[in-house]
Amino acid sequence: MKKILFACLLFTGAGFGQNATGFWDKDRSFTKEIKLKAGDRQVVAVTDFPTGTTEFVYRITVLDENQQLSNNLFSLLKSIPDPSGISQGAAGGVFLLSKVSGSDKCRYALFGDAADADKFQKTGTLKNACYSVTDALSKDAGRLFGKNFSCTAKKLYIGVESDNWLFSQKIVLEVVPWVDARKSSGWTAARKKEIIALAKQGGVANKMLQTNEFCSCILEKISAQYTYEQYTELLAEEKMRLYSKSGSLCLSQKESNAGILAAIRKDVQQYIDKEQFEKSVSLLETTIFEYKLQKTEDVNSLARAFIFSKQFDNALQIFAANPSLSNVETKILHGHALLLTGEKQEAVDKYKSVITQQVSSKISARKLIESDFAQFAKWKEIDTNFERILSKLD
């Protein structure tokens, strides 16, 4: 008595099987027809899954000599929604059906390891099988996901055993992978760390104390433009240009640079506090000033770094390039640059214009001038009576 046997996969939701979360990968689907002698066993290695595969659907169909497969598996999957069950439309079930039926049957098992599959072929053992069917069927279909899929994530081997002891039979094996769109790029956590480590070796990052924001932005730019596989195919020179271009975008684009600029300004202040003025100048010039992103606080930081590294002419050029700044600290620093280049009266005029004001809630203009003068007085090459300058401000 001939029975029509079929296996069904029940999914919730309705849609077209392709959406923003992922897709059935037709181009990397696998189909193979094998001939199996009566009572024989055979193992077939499935083509490697594409990057980002999180599960797959398979179908195994036993054919008599005159039978044909009515539809390939992918054509049926087009009407199946995202395996997560999240899609537009009313809920419903879609069944994997086939018109094929016959008396020929087989048993099968799915393996993730070649050695386990080889043992099955030689002895029929199902030890370590990811999934197996011991009742002979003329066709079956299933879906491997979650823990079961993890068993076959690196490689899939399908072992089949004929239940026909008189005649040979044909068996059609089909596998279609589901690719998660977010994982298909190949950017795993380990690979992202690889990019961040390289970004930290770059020119700008080398000058920074806090690189996380900047290097994370570079990673974001690169991973958005390339899959990991595409990235690995770039030449070393191309990678260098890519890092440089990505870093420039991170600094210049407003949607990317707020956190980066905050980190740079914090680093600059730390360098100044530690009297590492050359480092603060280099970081400011190659980032904030290079991309014309300077604010008053940046002008003041650069001027202070120039003055305390005794680059007085460079400090004067900064003030000449920003004549409209009327900030209290800016005027004090301008006064310092004038004083230390011999323009004492102009310096005194600058100081007097702000002497009664506050630089911030924590320090007055006079206190800042006195503090800076105390540092200048330590320089043996500076022959200036700072006490006399202070007395002129009273």
CSV table of C-alpha atoms in Angstrom, one decimal:
chain,number,residue,atom,x,y,z
A,1,MET,CA,0.0,0.0,0.0
A,2,LYS,CA,1.4,3.3,-1.1
A,3,LYS,CA,1.2,6.1,1.4
A,4,ILE,CA,1.8,9.8,0.7
A,5,LEU,CA,4.2,11.0,3.4
A,6,PHE,CA,5.2,14.6,3.9
A,7,ALA,CA,6.9,16.7,6.5
A,8,CYS,CA,5.7,20.2,7.3
A,9,LEU,CA,7.2,23.2,8.8
A,10,LEU,CA,4.8,25.5,10.6
A,11,PHE,CA,5.8,29.2,10.7
A,12,THR,CA,3.8,32.1,12.2
A,13,GLY,CA,3.3,35.3,10.2
A,14,ALA,CA,3.0,35.9,6.5
A,15,GLY,CA,5.3,37.5,4.0
A,16,PHE,CA,7.6,36.9,1.2
A,17,GLY,CA,10.5,35.2,3.0
A,18,GLN,CA,12.8,38.2,2.5
A,19,ASN,CA,12.8,41.2,4.8
A,20,ALA,CA,15.1,43.6,6.7
A,21,THR,CA,16.2,41.1,9.3
A,22,GLY,CA,17.5,38.5,6.8
A,23,PHE,CA,16.8,36.5,3.7
A,24,TRP,CA,16.8,33.0,2.2
A,25,ASP,CA,20.0,32.8,0.2
A,26,LYS,CA,19.0,31.3,-3.1
A,27,ASP,CA,22.5,31.8,-4.6
A,28,ARG,CA,24.1,29.7,-1.8
A,29,SER,CA,21.3,27.0,-1.7
A,30,PHE,CA,22.4,23.4,-2.1
A,31,THR,CA,20.8,20.8,-4.3
A,32,LYS,CA,22.2,17.3,-5.1
A,33,GLU,CA,20.7,14.2,-6.5
A,34,ILE,CA,22.4,10.9,-5.6
A,35,LYS,CA,21.8,7.3,-6.5
A,36,LEU,CA,21.8,4.9,-3.6
A,37,LYS,CA,22.2,1.2,-4.0
A,38,ALA,CA,19.7,-1.1,-2.2
A,39,GLY,CA,20.6,-1.2,1.5
A,40,ASP,CA,23.5,1.2,1.1
A,41,ARG,CA,24.6,4.3,3.0
A,42,GLN,CA,26.1,7.5,1.7
A,43,VAL,CA,27.2,10.8,3.1
A,44,VAL,CA,27.1,14.2,1.2
A,45,ALA,CA,29.0,17.3,2.3
A,46,VAL,CA,26.9,20.4,1.9
A,47,THR,CA,28.5,23.6,0.5
A,48,ASP,CA,29.8,25.9,3.2
A,49,PHE,CA,27.1,28.2,4.6
A,50,PRO,CA,27.4,31.9,3.8
A,51,THR,CA,28.6,34.3,6.5
A,52,GLY,CA,25.7,35.2,8.8
A,53,THR,CA,23.7,31.9,8.5
A,54,THR,CA,21.8,31.3,11.6
A,55,GLU,CA,19.6,28.4,10.5
A,56,PHE,CA,18.6,26.4,7.4
A,57,VAL,CA,15.7,24.5,6.0
A,58,TYR,CA,16.3,21.1,4.3
A,59,ARG,CA,14.3,18.6,2.3
A,60,ILE,CA,15.0,15.0,1.5
A,61,THR,CA,13.0,13.3,-1.2
A,62,VAL,CA,13.2,9.7,-2.4
A,63,LEU,CA,12.3,9.3,-6.1
A,64,ASP,CA,11.2,6.3,-8.2
A,65,GLU,CA,12.7,6.2,-11.7
A,66,ASN,CA,9.7,8.0,-13.3
A,67,GLN,CA,9.1,10.5,-10.6
A,68,GLN,CA,10.1,14.2,-10.8
A,69,LEU,CA,10.4,16.9,-8.1
A,70,SER,CA,7.5,19.3,-8.5
A,71,ASN,CA,9.1,22.4,-7.1
A,72,ASN,CA,12.6,23.2,-5.8
A,73,LEU,CA,12.8,24.1,-2.1
A,74,PHE,CA,13.6,27.8,-2.6
A,75,SER,CA,10.5,28.4,-4.7
A,76,LEU,CA,8.5,27.2,-1.7
A,77,LEU,CA,10.5,29.2,0.8
A,78,LYS,CA,9.7,32.4,-1.0
A,79,SER,CA,6.3,32.3,0.6
A,80,ILE,CA,7.6,31.6,4.1
A,81,PRO,CA,8.3,34.6,6.4
A,82,ASP,CA,11.2,35.5,8.5
A,83,PRO,CA,12.0,32.5,10.7
A,84,SER,CA,11.6,34.8,13.7
A,85,GLY,CA,7.9,35.0,12.9
A,86,ILE,CA,8.0,38.8,12.7
A,87,SER,CA,6.6,40.2,9.5
A,88,GLN,CA,3.8,42.2,8.1
A,89,GLY,CA,0.3,40.7,7.5
A,90,ALA,CA,-2.0,38.3,9.3
A,91,ALA,CA,-0.7,35.2,11.1
A,92,GLY,CA,-0.9,32.0,9.2
A,93,GLY,CA,0.9,28.7,8.5
A,94,VAL,CA,2.8,27.7,5.4
A,95,PHE,CA,3.4,24.1,4.7
A,96,LEU,CA,6.2,22.6,2.7
A,97,LEU,CA,4.5,20.1,0.4
A,98,SER,CA,5.5,18.0,-2.5
A,99,LYS,CA,3.6,16.1,-5.1
A,100,VAL,CA,6.2,13.4,-5.0
A,101,SER,CA,5.2,10.1,-3.4
A,102,GLY,CA,6.4,6.5,-3.8
A,103,SER,CA,7.2,3.3,-2.1
A,104,ASP,CA,10.9,3.9,-1.9
A,105,LYS,CA,12.1,5.1,1.5
A,106,CYS,CA,15.3,6.1,3.4
A,107,ARG,CA,16.6,7.0,6.8
A,108,TYR,CA,18.8,10.0,7.3
A,109,ALA,CA,21.0,11.9,9.8
A,110,LEU,CA,22.6,15.3,9.9
A,111,PHE,CA,26.2,15.7,11.2
A,112,GLY,CA,28.5,18.7,11.9
A,113,ASP,CA,31.7,16.6,12.0
A,114,ALA,CA,33.2,14.7,9.1
A,115,ALA,CA,34.5,11.9,11.4
A,116,ASP,CA,31.0,11.3,12.8
A,117,ALA,CA,29.6,11.3,9.3
A,118,ASP,CA,32.2,8.8,8.2
A,119,LYS,CA,31.4,6.4,11.0
A,120,PHE,CA,27.7,6.6,10.0
A,121,GLN,CA,28.6,5.7,6.4
A,122,LYS,CA,30.7,2.7,7.6
A,123,THR,CA,28.7,1.4,10.5
A,124,GLY,CA,25.4,3.2,10.5
A,125,THR,CA,26.0,4.6,14.0
A,126,LEU,CA,24.1,7.8,14.8
A,127,LYS,CA,26.5,8.8,17.7
A,128,ASN,CA,26.9,12.6,17.8
A,129,ALA,CA,24.4,13.2,15.1
A,130,CYS,CA,22.8,16.7,15.3
A,131,TYR,CA,19.5,15.3,14.1
A,132,SER,CA,18.4,11.9,12.9
A,133,VAL,CA,15.3,10.1,11.6
A,134,THR,CA,15.2,6.3,12.1
A,135,ASP,CA,11.8,5.6,10.7
A,136,ALA,CA,12.1,5.2,6.9
A,137,LEU,CA,10.4,8.0,4.9
A,138,SER,CA,9.8,8.7,1.3
A,139,LYS,CA,10.4,12.4,2.0
A,140,ASP,CA,11.0,14.7,4.9
A,141,ALA,CA,11.7,18.4,5.5
A,142,GLY,CA,12.9,20.2,8.5
A,143,ARG,CA,14.5,23.3,10.0
A,144,LEU,CA,17.6,23.4,12.1
A,145,PHE,CA,18.2,26.4,14.3
A,146,GLY,CA,19.4,27.4,17.8
A,147,LYS,CA,21.3,24.7,19.6
A,148,ASN,CA,20.8,22.1,16.8
A,149,PHE,CA,22.1,24.6,14.2
A,150,SER,CA,25.2,25.3,16.3
A,151,CYS,CA,26.1,21.7,15.8
A,152,THR,CA,26.3,22.2,12.1
A,153,ALA,CA,27.3,25.8,11.9
A,154,LYS,CA,30.8,25.1,10.5
A,155,LYS,CA,29.9,22.3,8.2
A,156,LEU,CA,26.9,20.1,7.4
A,157,TYR,CA,27.0,16.4,6.4
A,158,ILE,CA,23.9,14.6,5.3
A,159,GLY,CA,24.0,10.8,5.8
A,160,VAL,CA,21.3,8.7,4.1
A,161,GLU,CA,20.6,5.0,4.3
A,162,SER,CA,18.4,3.1,1.8
A,163,ASP,CA,15.4,1.2,3.1
A,164,ASN,CA,15.0,-0.5,-0.2
A,165,TRP,CA,16.5,-4.0,-0.3
A,166,LEU,CA,15.7,-4.8,-3.9
A,167,PHE,CA,16.3,-1.8,-6.1
A,168,SER,CA,18.5,1.3,-6.3
A,169,GLN,CA,16.9,4.6,-5.6
A,170,LYS,CA,17.4,8.3,-6.3
A,171,ILE,CA,17.4,10.8,-3.5
A,172,VAL,CA,17.3,14.5,-3.9
A,173,LEU,CA,18.9,16.6,-1.1
A,174,GLU,CA,18.1,20.3,-0.8
A,175,VAL,CA,19.3,22.8,1.8
A,176,VAL,CA,18.6,26.6,1.8
A,177,PRO,CA,20.3,28.8,4.4
A,178,TRP,CA,18.7,31.7,6.3
A,179,VAL,CA,21.1,34.6,6.5
A,180,ASP,CA,20.8,37.1,9.3
A,181,ALA,CA,21.3,40.6,7.7
A,182,ARG,CA,23.1,41.9,10.7
A,183,LYS,CA,25.5,39.0,10.9
A,184,SER,CA,26.1,38.6,7.1
A,185,SER,CA,28.8,41.3,7.1
A,186,GLY,CA,31.1,39.0,9.1
A,187,TRP,CA,32.0,41.6,11.7
A,188,THR,CA,32.3,39.4,14.8
A,189,ALA,CA,33.4,40.9,18.1
A,190,ALA,CA,36.9,39.6,17.7
A,191,ARG,CA,37.2,41.1,14.2
A,192,LYS,CA,35.9,44.5,15.5
A,193,LYS,CA,38.6,44.4,18.2
A,194,GLU,CA,41.2,43.8,15.4
A,195,ILE,CA,40.1,47.0,13.6
A,196,ILE,CA,40.1,49.1,16.8
A,197,ALA,CA,43.6,47.8,17.7
A,198,LEU,CA,44.9,48.9,14.3
A,199,ALA,CA,43.1,52.3,14.5
A,200,LYS,CA,44.9,53.0,17.8
A,201,GLN,CA,48.2,52.8,16.0
A,202,GLY,CA,47.1,55.6,13.6
A,203,GLY,CA,48.6,59.1,13.6
A,204,VAL,CA,45.8,60.9,15.4
A,205,ALA,CA,45.0,58.1,17.8
A,206,ASN,CA,48.7,58.0,18.7
A,207,LYS,CA,48.5,61.6,20.0
A,208,MET,CA,45.4,61.0,22.1
A,209,LEU,CA,45.1,59.7,25.6
A,210,GLN,CA,41.5,58.6,25.3
A,211,THR,CA,41.0,56.8,21.9
A,212,ASN,CA,37.9,54.7,22.4
A,213,GLU,CA,35.4,57.2,20.9
A,214,PHE,CA,37.7,57.9,17.9
A,215,CYS,CA,38.6,54.3,17.1
A,216,SER,CA,35.0,53.1,17.5
A,217,CYS,CA,34.0,55.7,15.0
A,218,ILE,CA,36.6,54.4,12.5
A,219,LEU,CA,35.3,50.9,13.0
A,220,GLU,CA,31.8,52.1,12.4
A,221,LYS,CA,32.8,53.8,9.1
A,222,ILE,CA,34.8,50.8,7.9
A,223,SER,CA,32.2,48.1,8.8
A,224,ALA,CA,29.4,50.2,7.2
A,225,GLN,CA,31.4,50.3,3.9
A,226,TYR,CA,32.8,46.8,3.7
A,227,THR,CA,32.0,43.3,4.8
A,228,TYR,CA,34.8,41.7,6.7
A,229,GLU,CA,35.6,39.5,3.7
A,230,GLN,CA,35.9,42.5,1.4
A,231,TYR,CA,38.1,44.3,4.0
A,232,THR,CA,40.5,41.3,4.1
A,233,GLU,CA,40.9,41.5,0.3
A,234,LEU,CA,42.2,45.1,0.5
A,235,LEU,CA,46.0,45.7,0.0
A,236,ALA,CA,48.0,47.1,2.9
A,237,GLU,CA,48.2,50.5,1.1
A,238,GLU,CA,44.4,50.5,0.6
A,239,LYS,CA,43.8,49.8,4.2
A,240,MET,CA,46.0,52.6,5.3
A,241,ARG,CA,44.1,55.0,3.0
A,242,LEU,CA,40.8,53.6,4.4
A,243,TYR,CA,41.8,54.2,8.0
A,244,SER,CA,43.0,57.8,7.2
A,245,LYS,CA,39.8,58.6,5.3
A,246,SER,CA,37.6,57.1,8.0
A,247,GLY,CA,39.4,59.1,10.7
A,248,SER,CA,39.0,62.3,8.7
A,249,LEU,CA,35.2,61.6,8.4
A,250,CYS,CA,35.0,61.0,12.1
A,251,LEU,CA,36.6,64.3,12.9
A,252,SER,CA,34.8,66.4,10.2
A,253,GLN,CA,31.2,65.1,10.3
A,254,LYS,CA,29.1,66.7,13.0
A,255,GLU,CA,27.0,63.5,13.5
A,256,SER,CA,30.2,61.7,14.5
A,257,ASN,CA,32.5,64.1,16.1
A,258,ALA,CA,30.9,65.5,19.3
A,259,GLY,CA,32.2,62.8,21.6
A,260,ILE,CA,35.6,62.7,19.8
A,261,LEU,CA,36.1,66.5,20.2
A,262,ALA,CA,35.2,66.3,23.8
A,263,ALA,CA,37.8,63.6,24.3
A,264,ILE,CA,40.4,65.6,22.4
A,265,ARG,CA,39.8,68.7,24.5
A,266,LYS,CA,40.1,66.7,27.7
A,267,ASP,CA,43.4,65.2,26.5
A,268,VAL,CA,44.7,68.6,25.6
A,269,GLN,CA,43.9,69.9,29.1
A,270,GLN,CA,45.7,66.9,30.6
A,271,TYR,CA,48.8,67.6,28.6
A,272,ILE,CA,48.8,71.2,29.6
A,273,ASP,CA,48.3,70.3,33.3
A,274,LYS,CA,51.3,68.0,33.0
A,275,GLU,CA,53.3,70.7,31.2
A,276,GLN,CA,53.5,68.5,28.1
A,277,PHE,CA,52.9,71.5,25.9
A,278,GLU,CA,54.3,70.1,22.6
A,279,LYS,CA,51.9,67.2,22.8
A,280,SER,CA,49.0,69.5,23.3
A,281,VAL,CA,50.0,71.7,20.4
A,282,SER,CA,50.4,68.7,18.1
A,283,LEU,CA,47.0,67.2,19.0
A,284,LEU,CA,45.2,70.5,18.6
A,285,GLU,CA,46.8,71.4,15.3
A,286,THR,CA,46.2,68.0,13.7
A,287,THR,CA,42.6,67.7,14.8
A,288,ILE,CA,40.5,70.6,15.8
A,289,PHE,CA,42.4,73.3,13.9
A,290,GLU,CA,43.1,71.1,10.9
A,291,TYR,CA,39.3,70.7,10.4
A,292,LYS,CA,38.5,74.3,11.4
A,293,LEU,CA,36.4,73.2,14.4
A,294,GLN,CA,38.0,75.5,17.0
A,295,LYS,CA,36.1,77.4,19.7
A,296,THR,CA,37.4,80.0,22.1
A,297,GLU,CA,38.5,77.4,24.6
A,298,ASP,CA,40.6,75.8,21.8
A,299,VAL,CA,42.3,79.1,20.9
A,300,ASN,CA,43.1,79.7,24.5
A,301,SER,CA,44.5,76.1,24.9
A,302,LEU,CA,46.7,76.5,21.8
A,303,ALA,CA,47.9,80.0,22.8
A,304,ARG,CA,48.7,78.8,26.4
A,305,ALA,CA,50.7,75.8,25.0
A,306,PHE,CA,52.6,78.1,22.6
A,307,ILE,CA,53.4,80.6,25.4
A,308,PHE,CA,54.5,78.0,27.9
A,309,SER,CA,56.6,76.2,25.3
A,310,LYS,CA,58.2,79.7,24.6
A,311,GLN,CA,56.8,79.9,21.0
A,312,PHE,CA,55.7,83.5,21.5
A,313,ASP,CA,55.5,84.5,17.9
A,314,ASN,CA,53.2,81.5,17.2
A,315,ALA,CA,51.0,82.7,20.0
A,316,LEU,CA,50.8,86.2,18.5
A,317,GLN,CA,49.8,84.7,15.2
A,318,ILE,CA,46.9,82.8,16.9
A,319,PHE,CA,45.6,86.1,18.3
A,320,ALA,CA,46.1,87.9,15.0
A,321,ALA,CA,44.0,85.2,13.3
A,322,ASN,CA,41.2,85.6,15.9
A,323,PRO,CA,40.9,89.4,16.5
A,324,SER,CA,37.3,89.3,17.5
A,325,LEU,CA,37.7,87.2,20.6
A,326,SER,CA,37.0,89.1,23.8
A,327,ASN,CA,37.2,86.3,26.3
A,328,VAL,CA,38.9,87.3,29.6
A,329,GLU,CA,41.4,84.5,29.4
A,330,THR,CA,42.1,85.2,25.7
A,331,LYS,CA,43.0,88.8,26.6
A,332,ILE,CA,45.3,87.7,29.5
A,333,LEU,CA,47.1,85.2,27.2
A,334,HIS,CA,47.4,87.9,24.5
A,335,GLY,CA,48.9,90.2,27.2
A,336,HIS,CA,51.4,87.4,28.1
A,337,ALA,CA,52.5,87.0,24.4
A,338,LEU,CA,53.0,90.8,24.1
A,339,LEU,CA,54.9,91.1,27.4
A,340,LEU,CA,57.3,88.3,26.6
A,341,THR,CA,58.1,89.8,23.2
A,342,GLY,CA,58.9,93.2,24.7
A,343,GLU,CA,55.6,95.0,24.2
A,344,LYS,CA,55.2,95.8,27.9
A,345,GLN,CA,52.8,98.8,27.6
A,346,GLU,CA,50.4,96.9,25.2
A,347,ALA,CA,50.5,94.0,27.6
A,348,VAL,CA,49.6,96.2,30.6
A,349,ASP,CA,46.7,97.6,28.6
A,350,LYS,CA,45.4,94.1,27.9
A,351,TYR,CA,45.7,93.1,31.5
A,352,LYS,CA,44.0,96.3,32.8
A,353,SER,CA,41.0,95.7,30.5
A,354,VAL,CA,40.1,92.6,32.4
A,355,ILE,CA,41.8,92.9,35.8
A,356,THR,CA,38.6,93.2,37.8
A,357,GLN,CA,36.8,90.4,36.0
A,358,GLN,CA,36.5,86.6,36.6
A,359,VAL,CA,38.1,84.0,34.2
A,360,SER,CA,35.7,81.5,35.7
A,361,SER,CA,33.7,80.9,38.9
A,362,LYS,CA,36.9,79.5,40.4
A,363,ILE,CA,39.5,82.0,39.5
A,364,SER,CA,39.7,85.8,39.0
A,365,ALA,CA,41.7,87.5,36.2
A,366,ARG,CA,44.2,88.8,38.7
A,367,LYS,CA,44.8,85.4,40.3
A,368,LEU,CA,45.4,83.8,36.9
A,369,ILE,CA,47.9,86.6,35.9
A,370,GLU,CA,49.8,86.2,39.2
A,371,SER,CA,49.9,82.4,38.8
A,372,ASP,CA,51.2,82.7,35.3
A,373,PHE,CA,53.8,85.3,36.3
A,374,ALA,CA,55.1,83.0,39.0
A,375,GLN,CA,55.8,80.4,36.2
A,376,PHE,CA,57.5,83.0,33.9
A,377,ALA,CA,59.7,84.2,36.8
A,378,LYS,CA,61.4,80.8,36.8
A,379,TRP,CA,62.7,81.3,33.3
A,380,LYS,CA,66.2,82.6,33.5
A,381,GLU,CA,66.2,83.9,29.9
A,382,ILE,CA,63.3,86.2,30.7
A,383,ASP,CA,64.5,89.5,32.1
A,384,THR,CA,61.2,91.1,33.3
A,385,ASN,CA,60.2,92.6,36.6
A,386,PHE,CA,56.9,90.9,37.0
A,387,GLU,CA,56.2,92.5,40.4
A,388,ARG,CA,56.5,95.9,38.8
A,389,ILE,CA,54.0,94.9,36.1
A,390,LEU,CA,51.6,93.7,38.7
A,391,SER,CA,51.9,97.0,40.6
A,392,LYS,CA,50.9,98.9,37.5
A,393,LEU,CA,47.6,96.9,37.5
A,394,ASP,CA,46.5,98.2,40.9
